[in-house]
Amino acid sequence: MDCIFCKIANKEIKSEIIFEDDEIMIFKDVNPVAPLHLLAIPKKHVESILEIDKLEDDLTVKILKAISDIAKEMNMDKEGFRVVTNTGEGAGQSVKHLHFHILGGRKFNWPPG
Ligand code: AMP
Ligand code: ZN
């Protein structure tokens, strides 16, 4: 399958990996929109959060825990940070492999643009 995040997960494409285990990868976004901008993915290909049922329940929990751990390790918890999963055209999803943006290091407005 021609999916850029599958290729990152299986190391066909290089990325700056922050955390990895058998099922999960967290790597730096190549085009950061905040001083800290990471992407957390399941290595298994699912298109978006709409297909979360295709992942084992414990993997979904593991991804959220990994996000929490990394945010603390990188001291994002002090000032606040944002976790975003753009879903579909209207939300600007450009890569159709489920990913959670982890954004930190600056102030974030609400509502988002
Ligand atoms: P989205 O637009 O929400 O689907 O997010 C996709 C994100 O993937 C964007 O922020 C891109 O900058 C990022 N991205 C695309 N290609 C790569 C890559 N090869 N390595 C790291 N991040 C990437
Ligand atoms: Zn994929």
PDB file of C-alpha atoms and ligand atoms in Angstrom:
ATOM      1  CA  MET A   1       0.000   0.000   0.000  1.00  0.00           C
ATOM      2  CA  ASP A   2       1.298   3.449  -0.853  1.00  0.00           C
ATOM      3  CA  CYS A   3       1.010   5.055   2.580  1.00  0.00           C
ATOM      4  CA  ILE A   4       3.721   7.404   3.810  1.00  0.00           C
ATOM      5  CA  PHE A   5       3.130   6.605   7.491  1.00  0.00           C
ATOM      6  CA  CYS A   6       3.226   2.847   6.856  1.00  0.00           C
ATOM      7  CA  LYS A   7       6.591   3.495   5.192  1.00  0.00           C
ATOM      8  CA  ILE A   8       7.736   5.496   8.220  1.00  0.00           C
ATOM      9  CA  ALA A   9       6.510   2.687  10.513  1.00  0.00           C
ATOM     10  CA  ASN A  10       8.490   0.050   8.597  1.00  0.00           C
ATOM     11  CA  LYS A  11      11.492   2.405   8.139  1.00  0.00           C
ATOM     12  CA  GLU A  12      11.322   2.577   4.340  1.00  0.00           C
ATOM     13  CA  ILE A  13      11.210   6.326   4.947  1.00  0.00           C
ATOM     14  CA  LYS A  14      13.400   7.942   7.579  1.00  0.00           C
ATOM     15  CA  SER A  15      11.903   9.934  10.409  1.00  0.00           C
ATOM     16  CA  GLU A  16      13.084  11.387  13.695  1.00  0.00           C
ATOM     17  CA  ILE A  17      11.753   8.745  16.046  1.00  0.00           C
ATOM     18  CA  ILE A  18      10.976   9.825  19.603  1.00  0.00           C
ATOM     19  CA  PHE A  19       9.383   6.591  20.804  1.00  0.00           C
ATOM     20  CA  GLU A  20       8.795   3.190  19.284  1.00  0.00           C
ATOM     21  CA  ASP A  21       7.588  -0.247  20.287  1.00  0.00           C
ATOM     22  CA  ASP A  22       6.102  -3.153  18.318  1.00  0.00           C
ATOM     23  CA  GLU A  23       2.786  -1.395  17.766  1.00  0.00           C
ATOM     24  CA  ILE A  24       3.307   2.353  18.115  1.00  0.00           C
ATOM     25  CA  MET A  25       5.606   5.030  16.747  1.00  0.00           C
ATOM     26  CA  ILE A  26       5.972   8.669  17.779  1.00  0.00           C
ATOM     27  CA  PHE A  27       8.101  10.817  15.478  1.00  0.00           C
ATOM     28  CA  LYS A  28       8.720  14.480  14.707  1.00  0.00           C
ATOM     29  CA  ASP A  29       6.460  16.173  12.191  1.00  0.00           C
ATOM     30  CA  VAL A  30       8.591  17.163   9.185  1.00  0.00           C
ATOM     31  CA  ASN A  31       6.722  20.466   8.877  1.00  0.00           C
ATOM     32  CA  PRO A  32       6.234  21.610  12.475  1.00  0.00           C
ATOM     33  CA  VAL A  33       3.573  24.188  13.301  1.00  0.00           C
ATOM     34  CA  ALA A  34       4.726  24.540  16.919  1.00  0.00           C
ATOM     35  CA  PRO A  35       8.141  24.367  18.649  1.00  0.00           C
ATOM     36  CA  LEU A  36       7.244  20.802  19.652  1.00  0.00           C
ATOM     37  CA  HIS A  37       5.252  18.923  17.012  1.00  0.00           C
ATOM     38  CA  LEU A  38       5.143  15.145  17.140  1.00  0.00           C
ATOM     39  CA  LEU A  39       2.927  12.555  15.472  1.00  0.00           C
ATOM     40  CA  ALA A  40       1.761   9.403  17.266  1.00  0.00           C
ATOM     41  CA  ILE A  41       0.625   6.503  15.076  1.00  0.00           C
ATOM     42  CA  PRO A  42      -0.363   2.883  15.366  1.00  0.00           C
ATOM     43  CA  LYS A  43       1.976   0.914  13.077  1.00  0.00           C
ATOM     44  CA  LYS A  44      -1.068  -0.946  11.779  1.00  0.00           C
ATOM     45  CA  HIS A  45      -2.736   0.951   8.965  1.00  0.00           C
ATOM     46  CA  VAL A  46      -6.149   2.374   9.738  1.00  0.00           C
ATOM     47  CA  GLU A  47      -7.368   5.412   7.854  1.00  0.00           C
ATOM     48  CA  SER A  48      -8.583   7.606  10.685  1.00  0.00           C
ATOM     49  CA  ILE A  49     -10.240   7.612  14.081  1.00  0.00           C
ATOM     50  CA  LEU A  50     -13.391   6.489  12.255  1.00  0.00           C
ATOM     51  CA  GLU A  51     -11.709   3.070  11.903  1.00  0.00           C
ATOM     52  CA  ILE A  52     -10.557   2.840  15.524  1.00  0.00           C
ATOM     53  CA  ASP A  53     -12.643  -0.345  15.909  1.00  0.00           C
ATOM     54  CA  LYS A  54     -10.094  -2.080  13.655  1.00  0.00           C
ATOM     55  CA  LEU A  55      -7.471  -1.669  16.410  1.00  0.00           C
ATOM     56  CA  GLU A  56      -7.395  -3.800  19.538  1.00  0.00           C
ATOM     57  CA  ASP A  57      -8.851  -1.863  22.456  1.00  0.00           C
ATOM     58  CA  ASP A  58      -5.643  -2.174  24.422  1.00  0.00           C
ATOM     59  CA  LEU A  59      -3.655  -0.641  21.536  1.00  0.00           C
ATOM     60  CA  THR A  60      -5.916   2.403  21.566  1.00  0.00           C
ATOM     61  CA  VAL A  61      -5.257   2.807  25.278  1.00  0.00           C
ATOM     62  CA  LYS A  62      -1.515   2.265  24.757  1.00  0.00           C
ATOM     63  CA  ILE A  63      -1.365   5.061  22.173  1.00  0.00           C
ATOM     64  CA  LEU A  64      -3.053   7.495  24.552  1.00  0.00           C
ATOM     65  CA  LYS A  65      -0.733   6.465  27.383  1.00  0.00           C
ATOM     66  CA  ALA A  66       2.323   6.869  25.135  1.00  0.00           C
ATOM     67  CA  ILE A  67       1.132  10.379  24.234  1.00  0.00           C
ATOM     68  CA  SER A  68       0.726  11.205  27.928  1.00  0.00           C
ATOM     69  CA  ASP A  69       4.173   9.808  28.791  1.00  0.00           C
ATOM     70  CA  ILE A  70       5.926  11.702  25.979  1.00  0.00           C
ATOM     71  CA  ALA A  71       4.165  14.959  26.869  1.00  0.00           C
ATOM     72  CA  LYS A  72       5.457  14.621  30.422  1.00  0.00           C
ATOM     73  CA  GLU A  73       8.954  13.563  29.342  1.00  0.00           C
ATOM     74  CA  MET A  74       9.205  16.599  27.069  1.00  0.00           C
ATOM     75  CA  ASN A  75       7.825  18.893  29.777  1.00  0.00           C
ATOM     76  CA  MET A  76       4.801  19.852  27.706  1.00  0.00           C
ATOM     77  CA  ASP A  77       2.550  19.266  30.698  1.00  0.00           C
ATOM     78  CA  LYS A  78       3.783  22.388  32.493  1.00  0.00           C
ATOM     79  CA  GLU A  79       2.565  24.979  29.986  1.00  0.00           C
ATOM     80  CA  GLY A  80      -0.131  22.906  28.323  1.00  0.00           C
ATOM     81  CA  PHE A  81      -0.203  21.119  25.014  1.00  0.00           C
ATOM     82  CA  ARG A  82      -2.700  19.969  22.413  1.00  0.00           C
ATOM     83  CA  VAL A  83      -3.533  16.567  20.905  1.00  0.00           C
ATOM     84  CA  VAL A  84      -5.342  16.678  17.562  1.00  0.00           C
ATOM     85  CA  THR A  85      -6.482  14.086  15.047  1.00  0.00           C
ATOM     86  CA  ASN A  86      -7.688  15.769  11.878  1.00  0.00           C
ATOM     87  CA  THR A  87     -10.332  13.593  10.264  1.00  0.00           C
ATOM     88  CA  GLY A  88     -11.504  13.942   6.680  1.00  0.00           C
ATOM     89  CA  GLU A  89     -11.299  16.699   4.094  1.00  0.00           C
ATOM     90  CA  GLY A  90     -13.062  19.399   6.083  1.00  0.00           C
ATOM     91  CA  ALA A  91     -10.626  19.060   8.970  1.00  0.00           C
ATOM     92  CA  GLY A  92      -7.586  19.048   6.673  1.00  0.00           C
ATOM     93  CA  GLN A  93      -6.489  15.422   7.010  1.00  0.00           C
ATOM     94  CA  SER A  94      -3.724  15.053   4.425  1.00  0.00           C
ATOM     95  CA  VAL A  95      -2.320  11.633   5.388  1.00  0.00           C
ATOM     96  CA  LYS A  96      -4.873   8.836   5.506  1.00  0.00           C
ATOM     97  CA  HIS A  97      -3.217   6.805   8.272  1.00  0.00           C
ATOM     98  CA  LEU A  98      -4.504   7.518  11.774  1.00  0.00           C
ATOM     99  CA  HIS A  99      -2.230   9.967  13.558  1.00  0.00           C
ATOM    100  CA  PHE A 100      -2.421  12.152  16.617  1.00  0.00           C
ATOM    101  CA  HIS A 101      -0.616  15.491  16.438  1.00  0.00           C
ATOM    102  CA  ILE A 102       1.046  16.349  19.759  1.00  0.00           C
ATOM    103  CA  LEU A 103       1.643  20.092  19.824  1.00  0.00           C
ATOM    104  CA  GLY A 104       3.491  22.043  22.482  1.00  0.00           C
ATOM    105  CA  GLY A 105       5.886  24.849  23.233  1.00  0.00           C
ATOM    106  CA  ARG A 106       3.592  27.791  22.540  1.00  0.00           C
ATOM    107  CA  LYS A 107       0.120  29.142  23.330  1.00  0.00           C
ATOM    108  CA  PHE A 108      -2.815  27.649  21.446  1.00  0.00           C
ATOM    109  CA  ASN A 109      -6.023  29.501  20.661  1.00  0.00           C
ATOM    110  CA  TRP A 110      -9.510  28.165  21.084  1.00  0.00           C
ATOM    111  CA  PRO A 111     -11.537  27.703  18.968  1.00  0.00           C
ATOM    112  CA  PRO A 112      -8.940  26.417  16.505  1.00  0.00           C
ATOM    113  CA  GLY A 113      -8.815  27.841  12.979  1.00  0.00           C
TER     114      GLY A 113
HETATM  115  P1  AMP B   1      -2.696  15.893   8.633  1.00  0.00           P
HETATM  116  O1  AMP B   1      -2.611  17.045   7.647  1.00  0.00           O
HETATM  117  O2  AMP B   1      -3.492  16.183   9.856  1.00  0.00           O
HETATM  118  O3  AMP B   1      -3.125  14.621   7.932  1.00  0.00           O
HETATM  119  O4  AMP B   1      -1.222  15.677   9.163  1.00  0.00           O
HETATM  120  C1  AMP B   1      -0.229  15.068   8.408  1.00  0.00           C
HETATM  121  C2  AMP B   1       1.090  15.554   8.931  1.00  0.00           C
HETATM  122  O5  AMP B   1       2.094  14.697   8.456  1.00  0.00           O
HETATM  123  C3  AMP B   1       1.472  16.971   8.501  1.00  0.00           C
HETATM  124  O6  AMP B   1       1.629  17.802   9.651  1.00  0.00           O
HETATM  125  C4  AMP B   1       2.802  16.771   7.764  1.00  0.00           C
HETATM  126  O7  AMP B   1       3.728  17.809   8.015  1.00  0.00           O
HETATM  127  C5  AMP B   1       3.272  15.438   8.313  1.00  0.00           C
HETATM  128  N1  AMP B   1       4.152  14.683   7.438  1.00  0.00           N
HETATM  129  C6  AMP B   1       3.976  14.401   6.135  1.00  0.00           C
HETATM  130  N2  AMP B   1       4.997  13.661   5.667  1.00  0.00           N
HETATM  131  C7  AMP B   1       5.842  13.455   6.728  1.00  0.00           C
HETATM  132  C8  AMP B   1       7.075  12.771   6.893  1.00  0.00           C
HETATM  133  N3  AMP B   1       7.666  12.113   5.875  1.00  0.00           N
HETATM  134  N4  AMP B   1       7.653  12.787   8.111  1.00  0.00           N
HETATM  135  C9  AMP B   1       7.080  13.435   9.145  1.00  0.00           C
HETATM  136  N5  AMP B   1       5.900  14.081   9.050  1.00  0.00           N
HETATM  137  C10 AMP B   1       5.303  14.102   7.857  1.00  0.00           C
HETATM  138 ZN    ZN B   2      -0.589   3.501   6.544  1.00  0.00          ZN
END
